[in-house]
Tab-separated table of C-alpha atoms in Angstrom:
chain	number	residue	atom	x	y	z
A	37	MET	CA	234.194	199.651	123.855
A	38	ALA	CA	234.538	196.639	125.967
A	39	LEU	CA	237.434	196.550	128.952
A	40	GLN	CA	240.472	194.927	128.498
A	41	THR	CA	242.523	192.797	131.451
A	42	PRO	CA	246.171	193.310	131.853
A	43	LEU	CA	246.869	190.707	129.992
A	44	PHE	CA	245.139	191.684	126.657
A	45	ARG	CA	247.820	191.450	124.650
A	46	SER	CA	249.528	188.095	126.205
A	47	HIS	CA	246.050	186.496	125.072
A	48	VAL	CA	246.021	187.684	121.698
A	49	ALA	CA	249.285	186.935	121.114
A	50	LEU	CA	248.981	183.037	122.622
A	51	GLY	CA	246.247	183.052	119.605
A	52	ALA	CA	243.171	183.302	121.698
A	53	LYS	CA	240.071	183.681	120.128
A	54	MET	CA	238.830	186.465	122.432
A	55	VAL	CA	234.993	187.613	123.158
A	56	GLU	CA	233.035	190.074	124.920
A	57	PHE	CA	232.028	188.871	128.298
A	58	ALA	CA	230.381	191.027	130.762
A	59	GLY	CA	231.379	193.975	129.513
A	60	TRP	CA	235.198	192.403	129.603
A	61	GLN	CA	237.573	191.393	126.442
A	62	MET	CA	238.429	187.877	127.736
A	63	PRO	CA	239.805	184.820	125.957
A	64	LEU	CA	237.630	182.350	125.153
A	65	GLN	CA	239.810	179.840	123.942
A	66	TYR	CA	243.656	179.430	123.099
A	67	ARG	CA	244.989	177.713	119.720
A	68	ASP	CA	244.832	174.125	120.478
A	69	GLY	CA	240.833	174.221	121.763
A	70	VAL	CA	238.438	173.444	124.356
A	71	LEU	CA	239.024	169.466	124.369
A	72	LYS	CA	242.962	169.943	125.083
A	73	GLU	CA	242.434	172.587	127.523
A	74	HIS	CA	239.876	170.618	129.629
A	75	GLN	CA	242.678	167.879	129.924
A	76	VAL	CA	245.028	170.669	130.864
A	77	ASN	CA	243.080	171.426	133.493
A	78	ARG	CA	241.801	167.775	135.109
A	79	GLN	CA	245.573	166.313	134.614
A	80	GLY	CA	247.707	169.277	134.553
A	81	CYS	CA	247.797	172.646	135.531
A	82	SER	CA	245.686	175.308	133.770
A	83	LEU	CA	246.060	179.103	133.977
A	84	PHE	CA	243.010	181.501	133.923
A	85	ASP	CA	243.094	185.179	133.462
A	86	CYS	CA	240.107	186.449	136.104
A	87	SER	CA	241.068	189.902	136.219
A	88	HIS	CA	237.582	190.867	135.253
A	89	MET	CA	236.334	190.079	138.987
A	90	GLY	CA	235.531	192.825	141.499
A	91	GLU	CA	236.810	192.730	144.850
A	92	PHE	CA	235.752	195.048	147.592
A	93	LEU	CA	237.620	195.910	150.954
A	94	ILE	CA	235.387	196.264	153.917
A	95	GLU	CA	236.211	197.435	157.299
A	96	GLY	CA	234.247	196.580	160.507
A	97	ASP	CA	232.883	194.132	162.684
A	98	PRO	CA	230.825	192.030	160.893
A	99	VAL	CA	227.352	193.025	162.535
A	100	ALA	CA	227.705	196.110	163.440
A	101	CYS	CA	229.365	197.279	159.747
A	102	GLY	CA	226.255	195.677	158.240
A	103	LEU	CA	228.207	192.651	155.893
A	104	ASP	CA	226.285	190.493	157.563
A	105	ARG	CA	223.343	191.170	157.042
A	106	ILE	CA	224.280	191.473	153.258
A	107	VAL	CA	225.093	187.948	152.644
A	108	THR	CA	223.431	184.615	153.193
A	109	GLN	CA	226.265	182.483	154.733
A	110	ALA	CA	227.362	182.527	158.149
A	111	ILE	CA	230.518	185.526	158.487
A	112	VAL	CA	230.547	186.032	162.129
A	113	ALA	CA	232.683	182.881	163.669
A	114	MET	CA	234.644	182.818	160.450
A	115	PRO	CA	238.506	181.992	161.163
A	116	LEU	CA	241.474	184.199	160.223
A	117	PHE	CA	242.222	183.719	156.732
A	118	SER	CA	239.168	182.045	155.867
A	119	CYS	CA	236.805	181.736	152.725
A	120	ARG	CA	233.032	180.853	152.634
A	121	TYR	CA	230.919	180.985	149.796
A	122	GLY	CA	227.125	182.201	149.720
A	123	MET	CA	225.258	185.439	148.113
A	124	ALA	CA	223.629	188.591	148.746
A	125	LEU	CA	220.024	188.785	147.923
A	126	ASN	CA	217.296	191.223	147.092
A	127	PRO	CA	214.304	191.710	149.430
A	128	SER	CA	212.193	189.252	147.397
A	129	GLY	CA	214.865	186.414	148.161
A	130	GLY	CA	216.064	186.407	144.226
A	131	THR	CA	219.615	186.810	143.910
A	132	LEU	CA	221.805	189.773	143.575
A	133	ASP	CA	225.120	188.065	143.145
A	134	ASP	CA	227.160	184.676	144.324
A	135	LEU	CA	230.234	185.804	146.145
A	136	ILE	CA	232.963	184.629	148.267
A	137	VAL	CA	233.657	186.292	151.113
A	138	TYR	CA	237.493	186.083	153.145
A	139	ARG	CA	238.145	187.058	156.149
A	140	LEU	CA	241.491	188.519	155.946
A	141	GLY	CA	241.856	190.519	159.753
A	142	LYS	CA	239.491	190.492	162.637
A	143	GLU	CA	237.231	193.086	161.085
A	144	LYS	CA	238.823	193.003	157.769
A	145	TRP	CA	237.134	191.690	155.269
A	146	MET	CA	237.237	190.987	151.073
A	147	VAL	CA	234.479	190.333	149.294
A	148	VAL	CA	234.959	188.583	146.008
A	149	VAL	CA	232.330	189.566	143.388
A	150	ASN	CA	231.068	188.228	139.227
A	151	ALA	CA	232.032	191.063	136.621
A	152	ALA	CA	228.779	191.634	135.648
A	153	ASN	CA	227.701	192.619	138.801
A	154	ILE	CA	230.346	194.932	139.927
A	155	THR	CA	228.790	198.596	139.483
A	156	SER	CA	224.926	197.015	140.881
A	157	ASP	CA	227.115	194.872	144.376
A	158	ARG	CA	228.611	198.271	144.810
A	159	GLN	CA	225.337	200.039	145.245
A	160	HIS	CA	224.019	197.456	147.177
A	161	PHE	CA	226.800	197.437	148.963
A	162	LEU	CA	227.028	201.101	149.834
A	163	ALA	CA	223.317	201.277	150.439
A	164	ASN	CA	223.043	198.382	153.193
A	165	LEU	CA	226.629	199.064	155.148
A	166	SER	CA	226.257	201.119	158.410
A	167	SER	CA	227.289	205.054	157.200
A	168	GLY	CA	230.808	205.498	158.086
A	169	THR	CA	232.034	201.507	157.344
A	170	CYS	CA	235.396	201.600	155.652
A	171	PHE	CA	234.107	200.291	151.682
A	172	GLU	CA	236.836	199.899	148.833
A	173	ASP	CA	236.084	198.494	145.265
A	174	VAL	CA	239.456	197.997	144.282
A	175	SER	CA	238.300	196.091	141.599
A	176	GLU	CA	240.232	198.227	138.738
A	177	THR	CA	243.437	197.757	140.423
A	178	THR	CA	243.597	194.048	141.545
A	179	ALA	CA	244.271	191.214	139.224
A	180	LYS	CA	243.129	187.483	139.587
A	181	LEU	CA	245.187	184.212	138.568
A	182	ASP	CA	242.853	181.319	138.725
A	183	LEU	CA	246.422	178.497	138.720
A	184	GLN	CA	244.116	175.152	138.614
A	185	GLY	CA	244.433	171.519	138.506
A	186	PRO	CA	246.429	168.575	140.450
A	187	LEU	CA	249.472	169.892	139.077
A	188	SER	CA	248.917	173.379	140.536
A	189	ARG	CA	250.203	173.422	143.883
A	190	GLU	CA	253.614	171.944	142.624
A	191	VAL	CA	253.794	174.892	140.641
A	192	LEU	CA	252.807	176.930	142.978
A	193	VAL	CA	255.466	176.401	145.711
A	194	ARG	CA	257.808	176.534	143.245
A	195	LEU	CA	257.272	180.439	143.716
A	196	VAL	CA	255.387	180.310	147.083
A	197	PRO	CA	256.702	177.813	149.263
A	198	GLU	CA	254.274	178.364	152.150
A	199	ALA	CA	251.500	178.352	150.008
A	200	GLY	CA	251.772	174.561	149.673
A	201	GLN	CA	250.362	174.401	153.216
A	202	LEU	CA	246.844	176.135	152.754
A	203	ALA	CA	244.080	174.249	153.073
A	204	TYR	CA	240.746	174.477	150.982
A	205	TYR	CA	238.921	177.726	151.104
A	206	THR	CA	241.818	179.058	153.337
A	207	CYS	CA	243.672	181.580	152.448
A	208	GLY	CA	247.195	183.744	153.120
A	209	GLU	CA	249.060	186.892	152.517
A	210	PHE	CA	252.276	185.884	150.298
A	211	SER	CA	255.038	187.478	148.853
A	212	LEU	CA	255.170	186.423	145.478
A	213	LEU	CA	257.714	187.952	142.646
A	214	GLY	CA	258.737	190.998	145.237
A	215	GLU	CA	254.695	191.396	145.411
A	216	ARG	CA	252.356	191.755	147.876
A	217	ALA	CA	250.217	188.584	146.695
A	218	LEU	CA	246.381	186.961	148.414
A	219	ILE	CA	246.376	183.956	147.594
A	220	SER	CA	243.367	181.305	148.246
A	221	ARG	CA	242.642	177.461	148.032
A	222	THR	CA	240.056	178.046	146.234
A	223	GLY	CA	238.330	177.402	142.108
A	224	TYR	CA	235.678	177.083	139.716
A	225	THR	CA	236.953	173.890	138.354
A	226	GLY	CA	237.282	170.972	140.757
A	227	GLU	CA	239.996	170.566	140.642
A	228	LEU	CA	243.196	171.347	143.492
A	229	GLY	CA	243.606	175.007	142.567
A	230	PHE	CA	244.322	178.440	144.045
A	231	GLU	CA	243.201	182.010	143.290
A	232	LEU	CA	245.628	184.321	143.238
A	233	TYR	CA	244.992	188.413	143.814
A	234	TYR	CA	247.902	190.447	142.611
A	235	PRO	CA	248.246	194.137	141.676
A	236	ALA	CA	246.776	194.828	137.737
A	237	GLY	CA	250.147	197.215	137.205
A	238	LYS	CA	252.485	193.871	138.012
A	239	VAL	CA	250.485	190.782	137.056
A	240	GLN	CA	252.281	190.665	133.739
A	241	ALA	CA	255.440	189.210	135.285
A	242	LEU	CA	253.614	186.884	137.471
A	243	TRP	CA	251.417	185.345	134.242
A	244	ASP	CA	254.643	185.027	132.274
A	245	GLU	CA	256.398	183.338	135.201
A	246	PHE	CA	253.687	180.771	135.291
A	247	LEU	CA	253.809	180.151	131.569
A	248	THR	CA	257.705	179.561	131.801
A	249	ASP	CA	256.878	176.335	133.694
A	250	SER	CA	256.580	173.668	131.206
A	251	ARG	CA	253.285	172.350	132.848
A	252	VAL	CA	251.672	175.216	132.472
A	253	ARG	CA	249.070	176.131	129.952
A	254	PRO	CA	246.537	179.045	129.272
A	255	THR	CA	242.844	178.171	129.581
A	256	GLY	CA	239.675	180.779	128.528
A	257	LEU	CA	236.448	180.752	129.498
A	258	ALA	CA	234.738	177.915	127.303
A	259	VAL	CA	236.655	175.668	129.087
A	260	ARG	CA	235.958	177.338	132.219
A	261	ASP	CA	232.465	176.914	132.080
A	262	VAL	CA	232.734	173.288	130.699
A	263	LEU	CA	234.550	172.576	133.784
A	264	ARG	CA	232.225	174.525	136.151
A	265	ILE	CA	229.015	172.529	134.676
A	266	GLU	CA	230.660	168.868	135.442
A	267	MET	CA	230.872	169.924	138.824
A	268	ALA	CA	227.464	171.756	138.462
A	269	TYR	CA	228.354	174.985	140.129
A	270	PRO	CA	226.111	177.731	139.320
A	271	LEU	CA	227.292	180.990	137.135
A	272	TYR	CA	225.322	183.622	137.903
A	273	GLY	CA	223.188	185.113	134.492
A	274	HIS	CA	222.289	181.554	134.256
A	275	GLU	CA	221.325	179.276	138.133
A	276	LEU	CA	221.120	182.116	139.524
A	277	THR	CA	219.299	185.867	138.786
A	278	GLY	CA	217.207	188.377	140.489
A	279	GLU	CA	214.374	186.078	140.173
A	280	ILE	CA	216.188	183.104	141.272
A	281	SER	CA	216.192	182.326	144.813
A	282	PRO	CA	218.820	179.979	146.370
A	283	VAL	CA	215.998	177.340	147.474
A	284	GLU	CA	214.956	177.146	143.350
A	285	ALA	CA	219.082	176.913	142.701
A	286	GLY	CA	219.540	174.329	145.414
A	287	LEU	CA	221.647	176.698	147.291
A	288	LEU	CA	220.062	176.368	150.911
A	289	ALA	CA	223.616	174.668	152.307
A	290	PHE	CA	224.795	178.260	151.677
A	291	VAL	CA	222.271	180.336	153.495
A	292	ASP	CA	222.713	180.743	157.508
A	293	TRP	CA	218.691	180.702	158.879
A	294	ASN	CA	220.754	182.048	162.338
A	295	LYS	CA	220.865	185.404	161.098
A	296	GLU	CA	219.166	188.137	159.954
A	297	PHE	CA	220.133	189.224	156.409
A	298	ILE	CA	218.468	190.797	153.530
A	299	GLY	CA	215.791	188.780	151.838
A	300	ARG	CA	215.184	186.222	154.645
A	301	GLU	CA	211.472	187.080	155.103
A	302	ALA	CA	210.862	186.213	151.321
A	303	LEU	CA	213.528	183.121	151.358
A	304	GLN	CA	211.506	181.532	154.260
A	305	GLU	CA	208.495	181.975	152.252
A	306	ARG	CA	209.883	180.973	149.326
A	307	GLN	CA	210.441	177.484	150.942
A	308	ARG	CA	206.929	176.862	150.467
A	309	SER	CA	205.968	178.683	147.555
A	310	ASP	CA	208.265	178.479	144.481
A	311	ARG	CA	206.898	175.864	141.847
A	312	ARG	CA	210.886	175.264	140.216
A	313	ARG	CA	214.014	173.483	141.360
A	314	ILE	CA	217.313	173.396	139.628
A	315	VAL	CA	217.792	169.733	137.898
A	316	HIS	CA	220.931	168.504	137.054
A	317	PHE	CA	220.939	166.114	133.542
A	318	VAL	CA	222.908	163.504	131.473
A	319	SER	CA	222.214	163.365	127.437
A	320	ALA	CA	221.939	159.780	126.640
A	321	SER	CA	224.326	160.611	123.837
A	322	ARG	CA	226.869	162.901	122.542
A	323	ARG	CA	223.756	165.513	121.894
A	324	SER	CA	224.026	168.158	124.443
A	325	PRO	CA	221.841	169.999	125.807
A	326	ARG	CA	221.727	174.139	125.363
A	327	GLN	CA	220.491	177.359	126.888
A	328	GLY	CA	217.270	178.016	126.002
A	329	HIS	CA	216.889	174.117	125.153
A	330	LYS	CA	213.385	172.962	126.852
A	331	ILE	CA	212.542	170.274	129.111
A	332	PHE	CA	209.839	168.056	128.508
A	333	SER	CA	208.441	164.816	130.474
A	334	THR	CA	208.662	161.253	128.411
A	335	GLU	CA	205.039	162.158	127.566
A	336	ALA	CA	205.771	165.351	126.315
A	337	GLU	CA	204.792	167.491	128.268
A	338	PHE	CA	206.703	170.711	128.511
A	339	VAL	CA	208.294	170.855	132.354
A	340	GLY	CA	210.607	173.304	132.194
A	341	GLU	CA	213.968	175.005	130.337
A	342	VAL	CA	217.950	174.232	129.806
A	343	VAL	CA	219.546	177.165	131.758
A	344	SER	CA	223.578	175.646	130.991
A	345	GLY	CA	224.332	172.885	128.790
A	346	THR	CA	227.625	171.669	127.292
A	347	PHE	CA	229.199	168.375	126.108
A	348	SER	CA	231.595	166.914	129.085
A	349	PRO	CA	234.910	165.382	127.913
A	350	ALA	CA	234.697	163.802	131.123
A	351	LEU	CA	231.485	162.043	130.678
A	352	ASN	CA	231.715	162.131	127.148
A	353	ALA	CA	228.173	162.696	126.927
A	354	GLY	CA	225.940	166.071	127.063
A	355	ILE	CA	225.289	167.074	130.457
A	356	GLY	CA	222.638	169.966	131.686
A	357	ILE	CA	221.140	172.034	134.239
A	358	GLY	CA	217.679	173.357	133.865
A	359	PHE	CA	215.031	174.287	136.229
A	360	VAL	CA	211.644	172.204	135.962
A	361	LYS	CA	208.317	171.621	137.813
A	362	LYS	CA	209.493	169.899	141.604
A	363	GLU	CA	208.019	166.423	140.395
A	364	PHE	CA	210.785	166.083	137.572
A	365	THR	CA	214.146	166.318	140.215
A	366	GLU	CA	213.621	162.718	141.197
A	367	ILE	CA	217.226	161.097	140.509
A	368	GLY	CA	216.684	158.814	138.043
A	369	LYS	CA	214.632	160.283	136.144
A	370	ASN	CA	213.955	160.275	132.314
A	371	ILE	CA	213.290	163.267	130.867
A	372	ILE	CA	213.642	164.905	127.281
A	373	PHE	CA	215.551	167.833	125.931
A	374	GLY	CA	215.873	169.959	122.492
A	375	GLU	CA	214.419	172.324	120.303
A	376	ALA	CA	210.974	171.033	119.165
A	377	ALA	CA	213.194	169.829	116.086
A	378	GLY	CA	215.415	167.553	117.801
A	379	ARG	CA	214.962	165.698	121.015
A	380	GLU	CA	217.327	163.781	122.989
A	381	SER	CA	216.702	161.379	125.892
A	382	ALA	CA	218.187	162.445	129.185
A	383	VAL	CA	218.490	160.962	133.001
A	384	VAL	CA	218.511	162.934	135.879
A	385	THR	CA	221.501	162.763	138.050
A	386	ALA	CA	222.794	163.549	141.405
A	387	ARG	CA	225.000	166.784	141.258
A	388	PRO	CA	228.479	166.834	140.631
A	389	PHE	CA	228.631	165.743	137.485
A	390	TYR	CA	232.029	165.015	137.445
A	391	ARG	CA	233.750	163.497	141.223
A	392	ARG	CA	236.850	162.445	140.203
A	393	GLY	CA	238.753	165.547	140.591
A	394	SER	CA	241.648	166.614	142.841
A	395	LEU	CA	239.696	169.838	144.930
A	396	LYS	CA	240.417	168.352	148.036
A	397	ALA	CA	243.624	166.671	147.067
B	187	MET	CA	242.313	178.580	105.392
B	188	ASP	CA	242.731	175.543	103.042
B	189	ILE	CA	240.315	176.007	99.981
B	190	ILE	CA	240.391	172.979	97.402
B	191	GLU	CA	240.269	174.334	94.115
B	192	HIS	CA	237.871	171.880	92.289
B	193	TYR	CA	234.909	172.583	94.910
B	194	LEU	CA	232.234	174.110	95.048
B	195	TYR	CA	231.232	176.676	98.490
B	196	THR	CA	228.225	178.371	99.996
B	197	LYS	CA	228.587	181.579	102.436
B	198	GLU	CA	227.018	179.454	105.573
B	199	HIS	CA	231.168	177.349	104.693
B	200	GLU	CA	229.865	174.082	103.217
B	201	TRP	CA	231.644	172.635	100.157
B	202	ILE	CA	230.240	169.998	97.395
B	203	ASP	CA	232.562	168.311	95.287
B	204	ILE	CA	230.550	167.034	92.403
B	205	ASP	CA	231.013	163.857	90.390
B	206	GLY	CA	228.373	163.172	87.600
B	207	LYS	CA	225.008	163.294	89.163
B	208	ILE	CA	226.373	163.080	93.017
B	209	GLY	CA	227.726	165.764	95.281
B	210	THR	CA	229.573	165.040	98.109
B	211	VAL	CA	229.030	167.794	100.785
B	212	GLY	CA	230.937	168.544	104.127
B	213	ILE	CA	231.796	171.697	105.989
B	214	THR	CA	235.040	174.286	105.103
B	215	ASP	CA	238.355	174.246	106.987
B	216	TYR	CA	236.981	177.910	108.058
B	217	ALA	CA	233.863	176.363	109.527
B	218	GLN	CA	235.665	173.792	111.118
B	219	SER	CA	238.103	175.742	112.677
B	220	ALA	CA	234.712	178.627	113.820
B	221	LEU	CA	233.575	175.379	115.341
B	222	GLY	CA	236.516	174.322	117.763
B	223	ASP	CA	236.458	170.389	118.586
B	224	ILE	CA	233.263	168.653	117.254
B	225	THR	CA	231.575	166.510	119.284
B	226	TYR	CA	228.501	165.559	117.688
B	227	VAL	CA	227.127	164.925	113.944
B	228	GLU	CA	223.402	164.518	113.826
B	229	LEU	CA	223.564	162.764	110.212
B	230	PRO	CA	220.737	163.131	107.978
B	231	THR	CA	218.845	160.070	107.069
B	232	ASP	CA	219.300	158.383	103.507
B	233	GLY	CA	216.617	158.463	100.719
B	234	THR	CA	215.463	162.175	102.590
B	235	ASP	CA	215.147	165.130	99.853
B	236	VAL	CA	216.707	167.980	100.477
B	237	GLU	CA	216.211	171.972	99.728
B	238	GLN	CA	219.138	173.941	98.590
B	239	PHE	CA	220.457	176.138	101.008
B	240	GLU	CA	217.591	174.354	103.848
B	241	GLN	CA	219.126	172.701	106.869
B	242	LEU	CA	220.652	169.549	105.615
B	243	THR	CA	222.121	168.515	109.242
B	244	SER	CA	223.564	170.230	112.674
B	245	ILE	CA	227.028	169.788	114.018
B	246	GLU	CA	227.504	169.741	117.688
B	247	SER	CA	231.223	171.367	119.050
B	248	VAL	CA	232.042	171.808	123.045
B	249	LYS	CA	230.355	174.798	123.278
B	250	SER	CA	228.053	175.667	120.520
B	251	ALA	CA	225.768	173.468	118.202
B	252	SER	CA	225.619	174.556	114.235
B	253	ASP	CA	222.806	174.198	111.631
B	254	ILE	CA	224.374	173.243	108.329
B	255	PHE	CA	222.782	174.245	104.783
B	256	SER	CA	222.527	172.017	102.050
B	257	PRO	CA	224.675	173.537	98.792
B	258	ILE	CA	222.537	171.660	96.860
B	259	SER	CA	218.801	170.299	95.691
B	260	GLY	CA	218.502	166.146	95.897
B	261	LYS	CA	217.893	163.283	97.386
B	262	ILE	CA	220.303	162.185	100.120
B	263	GLU	CA	222.548	158.914	98.823
B	264	GLU	CA	224.403	157.920	101.937
B	265	VAL	CA	226.048	159.427	104.575
B	266	ASN	CA	229.409	159.455	106.402
B	267	GLU	CA	228.765	156.805	109.447
B	268	GLU	CA	232.635	156.911	110.751
B	269	LEU	CA	231.363	160.393	111.923
B	270	ARG	CA	229.269	158.502	114.147
B	271	GLU	CA	231.337	157.519	116.876
B	272	ASP	CA	234.199	159.979	115.538
B	273	PRO	CA	232.733	163.457	114.955
B	274	ALA	CA	236.360	165.267	115.216
B	275	LEU	CA	237.185	163.865	112.140
B	276	ILE	CA	235.810	166.806	110.153
B	277	ASN	CA	238.391	168.768	112.531
B	278	ARG	CA	241.163	166.743	111.372
B	279	ASP	CA	240.449	166.175	107.775
B	280	CYS	CA	237.142	168.278	106.680
B	281	TYR	CA	237.573	168.417	103.058
B	282	GLU	CA	238.069	164.255	102.599
B	283	LYS	CA	237.982	162.181	105.301
B	284	GLY	CA	235.368	164.499	107.180
B	285	TRP	CA	232.570	164.511	104.495
B	286	ILE	CA	228.982	164.666	105.868
B	287	ALA	CA	226.824	163.224	102.532
B	288	ARG	CA	226.297	162.403	98.925
B	289	ILE	CA	223.286	163.516	97.643
B	290	LEU	CA	221.759	162.648	94.093
B	291	ILE	CA	221.711	166.122	92.586
B	292	SER	CA	217.987	167.143	91.303
B	293	ASP	CA	219.014	170.202	89.621
B	294	ASP	CA	222.325	170.800	87.720
B	295	ASP	CA	221.631	174.280	87.267
B	296	GLU	CA	221.768	175.274	91.017
B	297	THR	CA	225.443	175.196	91.097
B	298	SER	CA	225.194	178.577	89.728
B	299	ASN	CA	223.678	179.848	92.456
B	300	LEU	CA	227.615	178.571	94.635
B	301	LEU	CA	230.946	180.025	94.802
B	302	THR	CA	233.961	178.363	93.099
B	303	ALA	CA	237.216	178.515	95.159
B	304	ASP	CA	237.989	182.327	94.268
B	305	GLU	CA	234.753	183.297	94.761
B	306	TYR	CA	234.733	182.100	98.336
B	307	ARG	CA	238.663	182.813	99.418
B	308	SER	CA	237.741	186.570	98.428
B	309	TYR	CA	234.272	186.047	100.451
B	310	LEU	CA	236.564	185.049	103.320
B	311	GLU	CA	238.567	187.933	103.227
B	312	SER	CA	235.738	190.146	103.592
B	313	LEU	CA	234.698	188.761	106.286
B	314	ASP	CA	238.099	189.176	107.835
B	315	ARG	CA	238.148	192.686	107.482
B	316	ASN	CA	234.732	192.526	109.327
B	317	ASP	CA	235.416	189.904	111.883
B	318	PRO	CA	232.382	188.334	112.406
B	319	GLY	CA	233.410	187.208	115.572
B	320	GLU	CA	232.583	184.682	118.404
B	321	SER	CA	229.842	184.450	120.634
B	322	SER	CA	229.899	183.385	124.262
B	323	ASP	CA	226.785	183.153	126.210
B	324	GLU	CA	228.450	182.172	129.359
């Protein structure tokens, strides 16, 4: 039986289509549908229940406790109350998870991980943190709401005026409806937005409070996927897996070569040996690429596969992300995608697909 | 869910409205609702022959693509060109303006393989009892 977030009943009452995702019953979309939810996010303020995601608390000097060696990004010099995106790799340079590290104190850290990987990540962290390091998996007691969209700041400051000051990829602890909330200026949509970590037992009141604001609408996993594909953000299981390296996924910007980390040696080798690369492409029509579609050259040579695809309301065209032979990633190159039966032409493009967002507003 | 009394239906949620030798074909309210916002309809080609319960075309929504099957055998006489520019017409009016194709029926007897409105209604109720759910690949 799939797990339920504390807001399960609210989703059902709001008319959500519920689906199982990473072992959780989650809202796929609400009554108005994905296109409307897309508009809400890109133009207004959308509210996501992301309580399924995982949160680990770790205490210690970043190098001595082993955290620095687990993640690819540079964390030693992170300012207090900043956030940094990166990955945890296996010794072969494949990706165990992508994650965000929060520095909550000189020696106090929170790591946010994907719901599907909570158990394997916990094992990996426990196996690689120095013995005696204080580690706590607080996923079950921590709810997470994402407030995203150009109006999200105006909505949030009505409840927490000081949170309006948060700069991109920073965080702070605030009092919110009488509870302690950790709020970061982060998100997964490409719009101005905030992620709020809140006690699971109290999150119902916060959810209800946000929805009393007529500018705020609940939005589900379907549009979340559309929004993140428009921004070319990776989703674990698609653009990243235990086999896929940050070299192939085009995520070396989040790897700090000036330090030691698990998988470093293999990753260095894979810069030479990996043959595939991630590719982003726009369909010539509204016909959309789908996960599992094949990618061909214009000469009908099979060159790779689609890992994420959707119709993009922002571009009014199908958009896709795939892995192809290196030679086919040149911007402007024409490719073909589809099942053997129906094929559509597409053009390789730079990421992100969507560039008009309010992300850094 | 809306159901039109004088149409015939398939278990794959297509409808057919038969007028003499011509059958107009589309998808049901249940189907359009399950698909969500429709973003692309691959229109079949005029003049092609189709077989009953074989693929007629495919319809895409934001997050999925679904095959549409022909309720009857015959030759495609006409397709709904309006769907090229406005695929969401199917969401707004699946039984009238959102029709997909008109088929010149080759074998009238095949209608016995289709469901009446009452039968389709009972079929939907049986689906509700064991919720087919939706699958997300996210």
